[in-house]
Coordinates of C-alpha atoms and ligand atoms in Angstrom, one line a residue:
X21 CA 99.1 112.6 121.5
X22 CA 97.4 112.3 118.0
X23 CA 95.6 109.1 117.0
X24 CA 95.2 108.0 113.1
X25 CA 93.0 104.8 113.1
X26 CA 94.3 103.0 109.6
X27 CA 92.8 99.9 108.1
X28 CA 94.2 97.1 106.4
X29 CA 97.6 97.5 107.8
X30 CA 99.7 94.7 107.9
X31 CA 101.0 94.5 104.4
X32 CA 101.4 96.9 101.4
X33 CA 100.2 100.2 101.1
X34 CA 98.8 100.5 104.6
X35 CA 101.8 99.7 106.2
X36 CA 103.3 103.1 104.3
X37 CA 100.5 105.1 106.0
X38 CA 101.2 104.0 109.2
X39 CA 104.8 104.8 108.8
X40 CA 103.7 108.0 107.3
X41 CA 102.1 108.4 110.8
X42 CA 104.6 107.5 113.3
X43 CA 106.8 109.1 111.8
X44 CA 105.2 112.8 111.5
X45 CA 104.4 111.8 116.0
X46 CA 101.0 110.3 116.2
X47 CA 100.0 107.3 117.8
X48 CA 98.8 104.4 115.2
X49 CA 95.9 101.9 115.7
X50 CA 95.6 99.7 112.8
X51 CA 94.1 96.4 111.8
X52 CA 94.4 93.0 110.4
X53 CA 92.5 90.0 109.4
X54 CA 94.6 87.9 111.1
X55 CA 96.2 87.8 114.7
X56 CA 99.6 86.6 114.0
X57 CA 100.0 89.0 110.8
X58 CA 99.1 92.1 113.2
X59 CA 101.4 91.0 115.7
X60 CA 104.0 90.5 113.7
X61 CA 103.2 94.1 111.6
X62 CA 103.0 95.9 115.1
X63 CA 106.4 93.7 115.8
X64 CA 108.4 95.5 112.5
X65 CA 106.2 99.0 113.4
X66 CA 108.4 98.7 116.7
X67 CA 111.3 97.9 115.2
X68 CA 111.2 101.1 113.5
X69 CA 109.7 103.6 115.6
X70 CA 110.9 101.9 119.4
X71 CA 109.0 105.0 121.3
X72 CA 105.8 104.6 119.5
X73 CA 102.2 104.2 120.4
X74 CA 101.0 101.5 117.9
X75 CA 98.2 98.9 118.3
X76 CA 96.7 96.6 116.1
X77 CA 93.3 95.1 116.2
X78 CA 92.4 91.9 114.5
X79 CA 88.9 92.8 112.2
X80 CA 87.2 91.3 109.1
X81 CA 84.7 92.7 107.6
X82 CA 82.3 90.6 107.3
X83 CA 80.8 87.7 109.2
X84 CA 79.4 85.8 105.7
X85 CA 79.2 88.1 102.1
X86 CA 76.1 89.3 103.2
X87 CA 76.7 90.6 106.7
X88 CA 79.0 93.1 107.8
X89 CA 80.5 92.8 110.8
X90 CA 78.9 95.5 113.3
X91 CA 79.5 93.8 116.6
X92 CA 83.3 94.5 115.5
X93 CA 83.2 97.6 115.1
X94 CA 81.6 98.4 117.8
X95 CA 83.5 96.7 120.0
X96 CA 87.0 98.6 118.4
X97 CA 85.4 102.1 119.0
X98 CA 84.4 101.1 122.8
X99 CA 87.5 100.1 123.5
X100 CA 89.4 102.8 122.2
X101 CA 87.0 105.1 124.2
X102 CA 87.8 103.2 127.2
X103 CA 91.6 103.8 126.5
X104 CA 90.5 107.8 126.0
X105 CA 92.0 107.4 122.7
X106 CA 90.1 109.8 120.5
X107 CA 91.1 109.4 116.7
X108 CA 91.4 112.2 115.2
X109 CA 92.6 110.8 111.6
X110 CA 90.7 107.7 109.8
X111 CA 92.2 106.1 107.0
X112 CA 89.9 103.6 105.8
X113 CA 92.8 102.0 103.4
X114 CA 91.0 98.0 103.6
X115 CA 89.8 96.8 100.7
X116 CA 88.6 94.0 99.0
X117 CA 90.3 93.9 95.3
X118 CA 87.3 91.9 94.2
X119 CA 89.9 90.3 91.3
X120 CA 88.7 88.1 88.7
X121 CA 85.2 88.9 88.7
X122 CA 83.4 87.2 85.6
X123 CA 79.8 88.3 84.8
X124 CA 78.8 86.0 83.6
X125 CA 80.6 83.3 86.2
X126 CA 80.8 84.8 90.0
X127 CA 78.0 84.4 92.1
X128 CA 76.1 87.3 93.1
X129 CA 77.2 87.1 96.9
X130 CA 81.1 87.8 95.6
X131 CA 79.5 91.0 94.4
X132 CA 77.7 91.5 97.5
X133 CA 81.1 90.6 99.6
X134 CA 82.9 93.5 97.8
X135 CA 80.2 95.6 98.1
X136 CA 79.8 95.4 101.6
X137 CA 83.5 95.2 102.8
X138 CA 84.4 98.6 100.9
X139 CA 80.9 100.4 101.0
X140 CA 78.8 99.1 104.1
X141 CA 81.8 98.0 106.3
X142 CA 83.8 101.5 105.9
X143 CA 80.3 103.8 106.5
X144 CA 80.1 101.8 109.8
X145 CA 83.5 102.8 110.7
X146 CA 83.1 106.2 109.4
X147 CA 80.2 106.4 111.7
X148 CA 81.8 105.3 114.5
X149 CA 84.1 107.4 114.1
X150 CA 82.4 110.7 113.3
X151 CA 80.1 110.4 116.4
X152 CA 83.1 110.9 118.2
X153 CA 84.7 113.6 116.1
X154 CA 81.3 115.4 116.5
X155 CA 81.8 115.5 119.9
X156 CA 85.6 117.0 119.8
X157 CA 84.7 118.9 117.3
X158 CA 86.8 117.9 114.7
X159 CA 88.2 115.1 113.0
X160 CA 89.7 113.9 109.4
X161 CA 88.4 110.7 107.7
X162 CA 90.2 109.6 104.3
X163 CA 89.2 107.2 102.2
X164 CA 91.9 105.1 99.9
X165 CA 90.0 104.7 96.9
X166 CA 91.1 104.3 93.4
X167 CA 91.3 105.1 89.9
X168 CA 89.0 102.6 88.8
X169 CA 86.2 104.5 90.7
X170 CA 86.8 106.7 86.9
X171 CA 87.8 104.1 84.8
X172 CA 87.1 100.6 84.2
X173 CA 89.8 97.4 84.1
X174 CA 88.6 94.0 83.2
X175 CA 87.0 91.4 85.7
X176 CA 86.6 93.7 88.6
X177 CA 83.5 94.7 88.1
X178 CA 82.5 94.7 92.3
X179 CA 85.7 96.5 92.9
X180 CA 84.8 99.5 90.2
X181 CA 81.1 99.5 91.4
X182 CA 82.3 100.0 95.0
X183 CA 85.1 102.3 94.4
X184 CA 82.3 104.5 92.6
X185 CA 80.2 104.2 95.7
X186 CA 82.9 105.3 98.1
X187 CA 83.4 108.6 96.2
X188 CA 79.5 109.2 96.3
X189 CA 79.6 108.2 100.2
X190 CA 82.3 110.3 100.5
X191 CA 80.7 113.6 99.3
X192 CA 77.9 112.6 101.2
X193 CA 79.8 112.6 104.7
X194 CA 81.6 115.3 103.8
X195 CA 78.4 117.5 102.8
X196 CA 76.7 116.2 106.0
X197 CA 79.6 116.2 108.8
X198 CA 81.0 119.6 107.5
X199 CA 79.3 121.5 110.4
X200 CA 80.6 119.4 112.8
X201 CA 84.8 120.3 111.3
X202 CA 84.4 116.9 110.1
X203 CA 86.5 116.8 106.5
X204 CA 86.1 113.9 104.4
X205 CA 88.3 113.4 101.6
X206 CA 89.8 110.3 98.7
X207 CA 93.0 109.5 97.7
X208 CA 92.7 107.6 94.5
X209 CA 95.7 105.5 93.6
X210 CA 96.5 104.5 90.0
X211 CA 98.5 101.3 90.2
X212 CA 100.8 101.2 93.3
X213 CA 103.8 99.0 93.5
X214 CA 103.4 95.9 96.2
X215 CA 104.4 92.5 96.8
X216 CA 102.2 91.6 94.0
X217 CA 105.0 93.5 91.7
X218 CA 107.5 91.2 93.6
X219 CA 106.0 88.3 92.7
X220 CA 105.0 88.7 89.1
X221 CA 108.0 91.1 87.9
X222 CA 107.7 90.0 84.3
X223 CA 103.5 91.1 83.8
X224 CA 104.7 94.1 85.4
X225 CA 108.1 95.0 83.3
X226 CA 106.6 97.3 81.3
X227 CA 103.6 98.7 83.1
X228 CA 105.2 102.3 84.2
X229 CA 106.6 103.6 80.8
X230 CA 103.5 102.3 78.6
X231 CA 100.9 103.1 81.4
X232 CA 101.7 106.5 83.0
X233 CA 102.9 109.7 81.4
X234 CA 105.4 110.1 84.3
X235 CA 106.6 106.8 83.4
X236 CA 106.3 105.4 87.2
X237 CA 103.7 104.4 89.4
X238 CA 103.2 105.1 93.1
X239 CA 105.2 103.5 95.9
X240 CA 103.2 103.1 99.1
X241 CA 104.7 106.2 100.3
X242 CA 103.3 108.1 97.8
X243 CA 99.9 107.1 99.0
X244 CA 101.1 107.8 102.1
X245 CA 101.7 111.4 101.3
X246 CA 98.4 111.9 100.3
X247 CA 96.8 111.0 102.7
X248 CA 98.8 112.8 105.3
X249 CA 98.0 116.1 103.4
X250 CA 94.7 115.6 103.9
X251 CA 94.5 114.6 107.2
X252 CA 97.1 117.8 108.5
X253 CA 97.5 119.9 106.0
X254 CA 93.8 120.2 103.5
X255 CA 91.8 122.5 106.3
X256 CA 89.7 124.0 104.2
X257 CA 89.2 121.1 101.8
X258 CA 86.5 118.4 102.5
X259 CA 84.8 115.9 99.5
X260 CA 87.9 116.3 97.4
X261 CA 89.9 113.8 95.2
X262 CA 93.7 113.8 94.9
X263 CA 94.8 111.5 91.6
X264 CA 98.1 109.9 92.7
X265 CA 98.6 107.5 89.3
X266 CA 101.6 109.0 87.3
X267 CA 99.1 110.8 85.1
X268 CA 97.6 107.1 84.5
X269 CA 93.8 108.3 84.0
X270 CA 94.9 110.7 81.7
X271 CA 96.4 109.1 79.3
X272 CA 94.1 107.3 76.3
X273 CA 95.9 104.8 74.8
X274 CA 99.1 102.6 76.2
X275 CA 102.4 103.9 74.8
X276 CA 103.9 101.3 72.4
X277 CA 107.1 101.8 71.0
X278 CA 107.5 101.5 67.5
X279 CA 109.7 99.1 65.9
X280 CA 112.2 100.4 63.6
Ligands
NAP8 N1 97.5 98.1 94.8 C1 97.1 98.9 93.8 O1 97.6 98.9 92.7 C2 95.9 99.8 94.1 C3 95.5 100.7 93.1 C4 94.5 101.6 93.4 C5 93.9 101.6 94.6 N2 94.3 100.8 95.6 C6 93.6 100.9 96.9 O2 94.6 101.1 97.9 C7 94.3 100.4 99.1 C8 95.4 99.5 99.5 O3 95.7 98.7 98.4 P1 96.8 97.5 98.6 O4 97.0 96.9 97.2 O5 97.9 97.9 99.4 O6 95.9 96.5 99.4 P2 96.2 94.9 99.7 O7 97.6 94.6 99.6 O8 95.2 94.1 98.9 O9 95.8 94.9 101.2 C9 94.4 95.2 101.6 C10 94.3 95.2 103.0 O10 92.9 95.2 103.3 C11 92.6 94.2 104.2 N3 91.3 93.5 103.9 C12 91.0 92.9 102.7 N4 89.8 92.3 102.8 C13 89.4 92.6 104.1 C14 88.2 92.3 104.8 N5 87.2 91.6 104.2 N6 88.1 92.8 106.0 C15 89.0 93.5 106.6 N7 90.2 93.8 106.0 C16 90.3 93.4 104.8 C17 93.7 93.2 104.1 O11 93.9 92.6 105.4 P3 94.8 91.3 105.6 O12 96.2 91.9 105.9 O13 94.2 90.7 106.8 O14 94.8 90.5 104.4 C18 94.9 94.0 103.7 O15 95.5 94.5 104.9 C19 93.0 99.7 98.8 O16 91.9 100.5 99.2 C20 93.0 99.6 97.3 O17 91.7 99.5 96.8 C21 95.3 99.9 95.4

């Protein structure tokens, strides 16, 4: 059997990817913050896929803003090699959405938290990861990143800076693992539809016609897709970026309607 390793996958768009996964065969380790949200996502996984390998693993980050969490890390990797399960797919999907950061307000470690949760935190994994691919041979690791790594929204200022960083990181692992059939590749998501759309359907009303030329934005699945053609279909792509944001980046200005 296959393995995908895919973080941040008890709610939203990780729990798409996961599906994604199971349902094209492989077997699934994801993780979670928090132990009784993983049980209850590998729970529903079960539910829907009753002959499936799936584990989660409870991981932050971070043990305070400024220190990732390596003893973690660590510990998931040597465990899975104890299991022999060898994953062949990351998708490093966690991320902190650093909202409502104010310049001139925020303290400098809620910079360094996002920072190191979607930069530091995800090269250690990649690492971990990639030492063993090296050794198979092979390997896929896909980052989730996002359309703000390109352009800026307000108050996320963290969030932009360490979207920018992944895609850097990203050539850099893919320039330097290449050798190895390591491919390293970014999804970048526009705005995807998630509970936070459930909660607030009014702000959201008229974000898909004014906001993307297709007039939609991406459901998890759509993610999803993405990242599955990377990880089984791209073989000859490595340190590329697949826009899925309804044409979102393109576009200059939001689409008002005129009155008549
Ligand atoms: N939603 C969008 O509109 C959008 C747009 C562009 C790009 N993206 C990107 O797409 C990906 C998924 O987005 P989403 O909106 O589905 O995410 P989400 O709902 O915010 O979920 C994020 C996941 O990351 C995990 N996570 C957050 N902080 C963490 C930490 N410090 N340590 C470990 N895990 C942590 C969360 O774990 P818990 O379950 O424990 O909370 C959660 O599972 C992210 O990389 C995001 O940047 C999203």
């Amino acid at each position: 059997m296959k393995y995908a390793l895919i973080t941040g996958a008890c709610i939203n768009t990780g729990v798409a990817i996961v599906e994604k996964f199971l349902s094209e065969g492989y077997g699934v380790v994801f993780t979670g913050r928090e132990a009784a949200r993983v049980d209850a996502a590998k729970k529903n996984y079960l539910e829907k896929f009753p002959a499936a390998f799936v584990e989660g693993y409870v991981m932050n980050s971070l043990l305070d803003a400024r220190t990732v969490d390596e003893a973690t890390v660590a510990s998931l990797f040597a465990s899975l090699d104890e299991k022999g399960i060898f994953i062949e797919c990351l998708v490093l999907n966690a991320a902190d959405q650093g909202l409502g950061m104010k310049i001139f307000e925020n303290p400098l470690t809620d910079f360094m938290r996002v920072l190191n949760t979607n930069v530091t935190w995800n090269f250690a994994l990649a690492e971990a990861a990639a030492r063993r691919m090296k050794e198979r041979g092979e390997g896929s690791i896909v980052f989730v990143n996002s359309n703000t790594a390109y352009r800026a929204i307000p108050d996320r200022i963290a969030y932009e800076a360490s979207k920018g960083a992944q895609l850097g990181m990203m050539r850099g692992l893919a320039l330097d693992l290449g050798k190895y059939n390591i491919r390293v590749n970014a999804v970048l998501p526009g705005m995807i539809r998630t509970d936070r759309w459930e909660k607030n359907p009014d702000f959201y009303k008229d974000v898909p016609s004014r906001f993307t030329p297709l007039g939609d934005v991406a459901d998890g699945a759509d993610v999803a897709d993405a990242v599955w053609y990377f990880a089984a279909h791209a073989r000859n792509t490595t340190g590329a970026e697949l826009v899925v944001d309804g044409g979102n980046t393109i576009q200059l200005y939001p689409i008002i309607p005129k009155e008549n």
